[in-house]
Coordinates of C-alpha atoms in Angstrom, one line a residue:
X1 CA 0.0 0.0 -0.1
X2 CA 2.8 2.3 0.7
X3 CA 4.3 1.9 -2.7
X4 CA 0.9 2.8 -4.3
X5 CA 0.5 5.9 -2.1
X6 CA 3.9 7.3 -2.8
X7 CA 3.7 6.7 -6.4
X8 CA 0.3 8.3 -6.9
X9 CA 1.8 11.5 -4.6
X10 CA 4.9 11.5 -6.9
X11 CA 2.6 11.3 -10.2
X12 CA 0.3 14.1 -9.0
X13 CA 3.1 16.2 -7.7
X14 CA 5.0 16.3 -11.1
X15 CA 1.9 16.4 -13.1
X16 CA 0.7 19.6 -11.1
X17 CA 4.4 21.1 -11.4
X18 CA 4.5 20.7 -15.3
X19 CA 0.8 21.7 -15.8
X20 CA 0.4 25.1 -13.6
X21 CA 3.7 25.7 -12.1
X22 CA 5.9 28.5 -13.6
X23 CA 7.9 26.1 -15.5
X24 CA 4.8 25.1 -17.5
X25 CA 4.8 28.8 -19.0
X26 CA 8.4 29.2 -19.6
X27 CA 9.5 29.5 -23.2
X28 CA 12.3 27.2 -22.7
X29 CA 10.1 24.4 -21.3
X30 CA 7.4 24.9 -24.3
X31 CA 10.4 24.6 -26.7
X32 CA 11.7 21.4 -24.8
X33 CA 8.2 19.6 -24.6
X34 CA 8.1 19.0 -28.3
X35 CA 11.2 16.8 -28.7
X36 CA 10.6 15.4 -25.1
X37 CA 7.2 14.3 -26.1
X38 CA 8.8 12.4 -29.0
X39 CA 11.6 10.9 -27.3
X40 CA 9.6 9.6 -24.3
X41 CA 7.1 7.3 -25.9
X42 CA 6.9 3.7 -24.5
X43 CA 10.4 3.0 -25.4
X44 CA 11.3 3.2 -21.6
X45 CA 8.7 0.6 -20.9
X46 CA 9.6 -1.9 -23.8
X47 CA 13.7 -1.6 -23.4
X48 CA 13.8 -3.3 -19.9
X49 CA 12.3 -6.8 -21.0
X50 CA 13.9 -6.6 -24.5
X51 CA 17.2 -5.6 -23.2
X52 CA 17.3 -8.1 -20.3
X53 CA 16.4 -10.9 -22.7
X54 CA 19.3 -10.1 -25.0
X55 CA 22.0 -8.7 -22.7
X56 CA 21.0 -10.2 -19.2
X57 CA 22.9 -8.3 -16.5
X58 CA 24.5 -6.3 -19.1
X59 CA 21.1 -4.5 -20.0
X60 CA 22.1 -1.2 -18.3
X61 CA 25.3 -0.7 -20.2
X62 CA 23.5 -1.6 -23.4
X63 CA 21.0 1.1 -22.8
X64 CA 23.7 3.5 -22.1
X65 CA 25.4 2.7 -25.5
X66 CA 22.1 3.2 -27.3
X67 CA 21.7 6.7 -25.6
X68 CA 25.2 7.8 -26.4
X69 CA 24.6 6.8 -29.9
X70 CA 21.3 8.9 -30.0
X71 CA 23.3 11.8 -28.1
X72 CA 25.9 11.7 -30.8
X73 CA 23.1 11.9 -33.7
X74 CA 21.8 14.8 -31.6
X75 CA 25.1 16.6 -31.9
X76 CA 24.7 16.3 -35.8
X77 CA 21.2 17.7 -35.7
X78 CA 22.1 20.7 -33.5
X79 CA 24.9 21.6 -35.7
X80 CA 22.7 21.6 -38.6
X81 CA 20.0 23.7 -36.8
X82 CA 22.7 26.4 -37.0
X83 CA 24.9 25.9 -40.1
X84 CA 22.6 24.0 -42.5
X85 CA 19.9 26.4 -41.9
X86 CA 22.0 29.5 -42.3
X87 CA 23.5 28.0 -45.4
X88 CA 20.2 26.9 -46.9
X89 CA 19.0 30.6 -47.0
X90 CA 21.5 31.3 -49.4
X91 CA 20.8 28.5 -52.0
X92 CA 19.1 28.3 -55.2
X93 CA 16.4 25.8 -56.0
X94 CA 18.4 23.6 -57.9
X95 CA 21.7 23.5 -55.8
X96 CA 22.8 20.1 -55.1
X97 CA 22.8 20.8 -51.4
X98 CA 19.2 21.9 -51.7
X99 CA 18.4 18.5 -53.4
X100 CA 20.0 16.6 -50.7
X101 CA 18.1 18.7 -48.1
X102 CA 14.8 17.6 -49.9
X103 CA 15.8 13.9 -49.8
X104 CA 16.4 14.1 -45.9
X105 CA 12.9 15.7 -45.6
X106 CA 11.4 13.0 -47.7
X107 CA 13.1 10.4 -45.7
X108 CA 11.7 11.9 -42.5
X109 CA 8.2 12.1 -43.8
X110 CA 8.5 8.1 -44.5
X111 CA 10.1 7.7 -41.0
X112 CA 7.4 9.5 -39.3
X113 CA 4.7 7.4 -41.3
X114 CA 6.4 4.2 -40.1
X115 CA 6.9 5.6 -36.4
X116 CA 3.0 6.2 -36.3
X117 CA 2.5 2.5 -37.1
X118 CA 5.1 1.7 -34.3
X119 CA 3.4 3.8 -31.6
X120 CA -0.2 2.6 -32.3
X121 CA 1.0 -1.1 -32.4
X122 CA 2.6 -0.7 -29.0
X123 CA -0.6 1.0 -27.8
X124 CA -2.7 -1.8 -29.1
X125 CA -0.5 -4.3 -27.5
X126 CA -0.7 -2.7 -24.1
X127 CA -4.5 -2.3 -24.2
X128 CA -4.9 -5.9 -25.7
X129 CA -2.8 -7.5 -22.9
X130 CA -4.7 -5.8 -20.2
X131 CA -8.1 -7.3 -21.2
X132 CA -8.8 -11.1 -21.7
X133 CA -8.9 -12.0 -25.5
X134 CA -8.0 -15.0 -27.5
X135 CA -4.5 -15.1 -28.4
X136 CA -5.3 -16.6 -31.9
X137 CA -7.2 -13.3 -32.9
X138 CA -5.0 -11.0 -31.0
X139 CA -2.8 -9.9 -34.1
X140 CA -5.9 -9.2 -36.2
X141 CA -7.7 -7.3 -33.5
X142 CA -4.6 -5.2 -32.8
X143 CA -4.2 -4.2 -36.4
X144 CA -8.0 -3.3 -36.8
X145 CA -7.7 -1.1 -33.7
X146 CA -4.7 0.5 -35.1
X147 CA -6.3 1.1 -38.5
X148 CA -9.6 2.7 -36.9
X149 CA -7.4 5.1 -35.0
X150 CA -5.5 6.0 -38.2
X151 CA -8.7 6.5 -40.1
X152 CA -9.8 8.8 -37.3
X153 CA -6.9 10.8 -37.5
X154 CA -7.4 11.1 -41.3
X155 CA -10.9 12.1 -40.9
X156 CA -9.8 14.9 -38.3
X157 CA -7.9 16.7 -41.3
X158 CA -11.3 17.0 -43.1
X159 CA -13.0 18.5 -40.3
X160 CA -10.5 21.0 -39.3
X161 CA -10.2 19.7 -35.8
X162 CA -6.6 18.3 -36.0
X163 CA -5.1 21.5 -34.4
X164 CA -7.2 21.1 -31.4
X165 CA -5.9 17.4 -31.1
X166 CA -2.4 18.5 -31.5
X167 CA -2.8 20.8 -28.7
X168 CA -4.2 18.0 -26.6
X169 CA -1.4 15.8 -27.5
X170 CA 1.0 18.4 -26.1
X171 CA -1.0 18.6 -22.9
X172 CA -0.7 15.1 -22.1
X173 CA 3.2 15.4 -21.8
X174 CA 2.7 16.4 -18.2
X175 CA 0.4 13.6 -17.4
X176 CA 2.8 11.2 -19.1
X177 CA 6.0 12.5 -17.1
X178 CA 3.9 12.5 -14.0
X179 CA 3.1 8.8 -14.6
X180 CA 6.8 8.1 -15.2
X181 CA 7.5 9.7 -11.9
X182 CA 5.1 7.4 -10.2
X183 CA 6.3 4.4 -11.8
X184 CA 10.1 5.2 -10.9
X185 CA 9.0 6.0 -7.3
X186 CA 7.2 2.8 -7.1
X187 CA 10.3 0.9 -8.2
X188 CA 12.6 2.9 -6.0
X189 CA 10.3 2.1 -2.9
X190 CA 10.0 -1.7 -3.7
X191 CA 13.8 -1.6 -4.0
X192 CA 14.6 0.1 -0.6
X193 CA 12.0 -2.1 1.2
X194 CA 13.9 -5.3 -0.3
X195 CA 17.5 -3.9 0.2
X196 CA 18.5 -6.9 2.1
X197 CA 17.4 -9.3 -0.4
X198 CA 20.2 -10.9 -2.7
X199 CA 19.7 -10.2 -6.5
X200 CA 19.0 -13.1 -8.8
X201 CA 20.5 -11.6 -11.9
X202 CA 20.7 -13.4 -15.4
X203 CA 24.2 -13.8 -16.8
X204 CA 25.8 -10.8 -18.6
X205 CA 25.9 -11.8 -22.3
X206 CA 27.0 -9.9 -25.7
X207 CA 27.2 -11.5 -28.9
X208 CA 27.5 -10.6 -32.6
X209 CA 23.3 -10.9 -32.8
X210 CA 23.2 -8.5 -29.9
X211 CA 24.5 -5.5 -31.9
X212 CA 22.0 -5.4 -34.6
X213 CA 19.1 -5.9 -32.2
X214 CA 20.6 -2.9 -30.1
X215 CA 20.5 -0.8 -33.3
X216 CA 17.1 -2.0 -34.1
X217 CA 15.9 -0.3 -31.0
X218 CA 17.0 3.2 -32.2
X219 CA 13.5 4.4 -32.6
X220 CA 12.9 3.9 -28.9
X221 CA 15.1 6.8 -28.1
X222 CA 14.3 9.0 -31.4
X223 CA 12.4 12.2 -31.3
X224 CA 14.8 14.9 -30.8
X225 CA 15.2 15.9 -34.3
X226 CA 11.7 17.6 -34.0
X227 CA 13.6 20.7 -32.7
X228 CA 15.1 21.0 -36.3
X229 CA 11.9 21.9 -37.6
X230 CA 10.6 24.5 -35.0
X231 CA 12.2 27.4 -36.5
X232 CA 9.0 29.3 -36.8
X233 CA 8.5 29.3 -33.4
X234 CA 11.9 29.3 -31.5
X235 CA 15.2 30.9 -32.6
X236 CA 18.2 28.5 -33.1
X237 CA 19.9 29.1 -29.7
X238 CA 16.6 28.2 -28.1
X239 CA 16.4 24.9 -30.1
X240 CA 19.9 23.8 -29.7
X241 CA 19.5 24.4 -26.0
X242 CA 16.3 22.7 -25.3
X243 CA 17.0 19.8 -27.7
X244 CA 20.0 19.0 -25.5
X245 CA 17.9 19.4 -22.4
X246 CA 15.3 16.9 -23.8
X247 CA 18.0 14.5 -24.6
X248 CA 19.6 14.7 -21.1
X249 CA 16.2 14.5 -19.3
X250 CA 14.9 11.5 -21.4
X251 CA 18.4 9.6 -21.0
X252 CA 18.2 10.1 -17.2
X253 CA 14.7 8.6 -17.3
X254 CA 15.5 5.7 -19.4
X255 CA 18.8 4.9 -17.2
X256 CA 16.9 5.4 -13.9
X257 CA 14.0 3.2 -15.1
X258 CA 16.4 0.4 -16.4
X259 CA 18.6 0.6 -13.2
X260 CA 15.6 0.3 -11.0
X261 CA 14.3 -2.8 -12.9
X262 CA 17.6 -4.5 -12.0
X263 CA 16.0 -6.7 -9.3
X264 CA 13.4 -7.8 -12.0
X265 CA 15.8 -8.5 -14.9
X266 CA 15.5 -12.4 -14.2
X267 CA 11.8 -12.1 -14.5
X268 CA 12.2 -9.6 -17.4
X269 CA 14.1 -12.2 -19.6
X270 CA 10.8 -14.3 -19.5
X271 CA 8.5 -11.6 -20.3
X272 CA 6.1 -12.0 -23.0
X273 CA 5.7 -9.6 -25.9
X274 CA 6.4 -5.7 -26.0
X275 CA 4.1 -5.2 -23.2
X276 CA 5.8 -7.7 -20.9
X277 CA 6.6 -4.6 -18.4
X278 CA 3.1 -5.1 -17.2
X279 CA 3.9 -8.7 -15.9
X280 CA 6.9 -7.0 -14.1
X281 CA 5.1 -4.3 -12.5
X282 CA 2.5 -6.6 -11.2
X283 CA 5.3 -7.9 -9.0
X284 CA 5.8 -4.6 -7.5
X285 CA 2.2 -3.8 -6.8
X286 CA -0.9 -5.0 -8.8
X287 CA -2.2 -1.6 -9.1
X288 CA 1.1 -0.4 -10.9
X289 CA 0.0 -2.2 -13.9
X290 CA -2.5 0.7 -14.1
X291 CA 0.2 3.1 -14.1
X292 CA 1.9 1.4 -17.1
X293 CA -1.2 1.2 -19.1
X294 CA -2.2 4.8 -18.6
X295 CA 1.3 5.9 -19.2
X296 CA 1.7 3.7 -22.6
X297 CA -1.7 5.0 -24.0
X298 CA -1.0 8.7 -23.2
X299 CA 2.8 8.2 -24.4
X300 CA 1.7 6.3 -27.9
X301 CA -1.3 8.2 -28.8
X302 CA 0.2 11.6 -28.4
X303 CA 3.4 10.6 -30.2
X304 CA 1.4 9.2 -32.8
X305 CA -0.6 12.3 -33.1
X306 CA 2.5 14.6 -33.4
X307 CA 4.2 12.3 -35.9
X308 CA 1.3 12.0 -38.2
X309 CA 1.2 15.8 -38.2
X310 CA 4.8 15.8 -38.8
X311 CA 4.8 13.4 -41.6
X312 CA 1.8 15.4 -43.6
X313 CA 3.7 18.5 -43.2
X314 CA 7.1 17.3 -44.4
X315 CA 5.2 15.7 -47.6
X316 CA 3.6 18.9 -48.2
X317 CA 6.9 20.6 -48.0
X318 CA 8.7 17.8 -50.4
X319 CA 5.9 18.4 -52.9
X320 CA 6.7 22.0 -52.8
X321 CA 3.0 22.7 -51.7
X322 CA 1.7 21.0 -54.7
X323 CA -0.2 18.6 -52.4
X324 CA -2.8 20.0 -50.0
X325 CA -3.2 19.0 -46.4
X326 CA -5.9 16.3 -46.8
X327 CA -4.0 14.8 -49.6
X328 CA -0.7 14.7 -47.8
X329 CA -2.4 13.1 -44.7
X330 CA -4.1 10.4 -47.0
X331 CA -0.6 9.5 -48.5
X332 CA 1.2 9.2 -45.1
X333 CA -1.5 7.6 -43.3
X334 CA -2.1 5.0 -46.2
X335 CA 1.6 4.1 -45.9
X336 CA 1.2 3.7 -42.2
X337 CA -1.8 1.4 -42.5
X338 CA 0.3 -0.6 -44.8
X339 CA 3.0 -1.0 -42.4
X340 CA 0.6 -2.0 -39.7
X341 CA -0.7 -4.9 -41.7
X342 CA 2.6 -6.2 -43.2
X343 CA 4.6 -6.1 -39.8
X344 CA 4.3 -7.6 -36.3
X345 CA 4.9 -5.4 -33.3
X346 CA 8.9 -6.4 -33.1
X347 CA 9.2 -5.9 -36.8
X348 CA 7.8 -2.5 -36.7
X349 CA 10.3 -1.4 -33.9
X350 CA 13.2 -2.4 -36.4
X351 CA 11.6 -0.9 -39.5
X352 CA 11.0 2.5 -37.7
X353 CA 14.6 2.4 -36.5
X354 CA 15.9 1.7 -40.0
X355 CA 13.9 4.5 -41.3
X356 CA 15.2 7.0 -39.0
X357 CA 18.6 5.7 -39.3
X358 CA 18.5 6.7 -42.9
X359 CA 17.4 9.9 -42.0
X360 CA 20.1 10.5 -39.6
X361 CA 22.6 9.3 -42.0
X362 CA 21.6 12.0 -44.5
X363 CA 21.8 14.5 -41.8
X364 CA 25.3 13.5 -41.0
X365 CA 26.4 13.8 -44.6
X366 CA 24.7 17.3 -44.9
X367 CA 26.6 18.3 -41.6
X368 CA 30.0 17.2 -43.2
X369 CA 29.2 18.9 -46.5
X370 CA 28.2 22.1 -44.9
X371 CA 31.2 22.2 -42.7
X372 CA 33.4 21.7 -45.5
X373 CA 31.6 24.5 -47.7
X374 CA 31.8 26.9 -45.0
X375 CA 34.5 25.7 -43.0
X376 CA 32.2 26.0 -39.8
X377 CA 34.0 23.1 -38.3
X378 CA 37.4 21.4 -37.8
X379 CA 38.6 18.2 -39.5
X380 CA 38.1 16.5 -36.4
X381 CA 34.3 17.3 -36.3
X382 CA 33.9 16.4 -39.7
X383 CA 35.4 13.0 -38.9
X384 CA 33.1 12.6 -36.0
X385 CA 30.0 13.5 -38.3
X386 CA 31.3 10.9 -40.8
X387 CA 31.6 8.3 -38.1
X388 CA 27.9 8.9 -36.9
X389 CA 26.7 8.7 -40.4
X390 CA 28.5 5.2 -40.9
X391 CA 27.0 4.0 -37.6
X392 CA 23.4 5.0 -39.0
X393 CA 24.0 3.3 -42.4
X394 CA 25.0 0.1 -40.5
X395 CA 21.9 0.4 -38.3
X396 CA 19.9 0.9 -41.5
X397 CA 21.2 -2.1 -43.0
X398 CA 21.4 -4.5 -40.1
X399 CA 18.9 -3.4 -37.4
X400 CA 17.2 -6.5 -36.2
X401 CA 13.6 -7.2 -35.0
X402 CA 13.5 -7.3 -31.2
X403 CA 11.7 -10.4 -31.2
X404 CA 14.5 -12.7 -32.9

């Protein structure tokens, strides 16, 4: 009972702080919320069981390595916010660099469409795991549920109500972070009350097959690149600073979550499906599963709406506004529905990661290109960008489904 009480108090306190406190009204926080909302999906919920299964007791260092890669990519994006944007203002329409930028936008539009399938597939997995349903029909029901949500989002573009839904999605960030605070508090209290117990950890393991799986989880820590496209609302310095804040805060949350799951790594290796965290949290306190379910639904739905809007907007830009809002959303969401029906939840995680890895590789290439053109960075920095791009290409080629 103490675990539940303290978890609820933490959840309510953080939600109130981020909803009605001075922080909620600050420009810095508003600029941080957009990338943070995208990064903190349900990745912090699914990574524990998946990494425990593949890396055993080495799950936490594996998570740290994945976050380090994401931060390195963030350095590339932050460089591009300043130098690529400034250089782009001087380009003609048919400059090769301008074409390369459009290729990056096109890849990001596709990546966003695929990520919507990823977010909503996870939402369906969490919802269906919490209700009794025949396993034989599980996949079909999940796909139908996801397709109905996507159709509803598409219809909203015809009603003119999408902006209201977008604002609601941003408002859920405070609730989402409150739920996360409650989950972490519950895990911390459980561990403190069982401090004397010996830990039964699975053996640490790393193999050649582990690396592709880790790269296949890149989507779970992605989302910081949204700061790149907030130029109409915030200046460059604000976007660079707040993207860094979003990455550092989300990294702290991921590491804290996985660290606090350490006593349950043995059980996590046997958790079934991407919603296996529900089984683990039931060991802490039965009602903690409710925290997980609510957090997953808020996380996935808000992130799916944000990426759906981003995908439609980028398709409009890539078409040089030859496609209207409704047509762009039809194209994006038709691709999303195709991905939903052609992949399982594990495969869509790897597919999303590969799509974003390609986009990040293009961004790294642009960073090297603009650095050489404008002499904005040293040879060492250019080498670092090239290395990040190479790693992203490898991730796009070999990122493996988390299910095997």
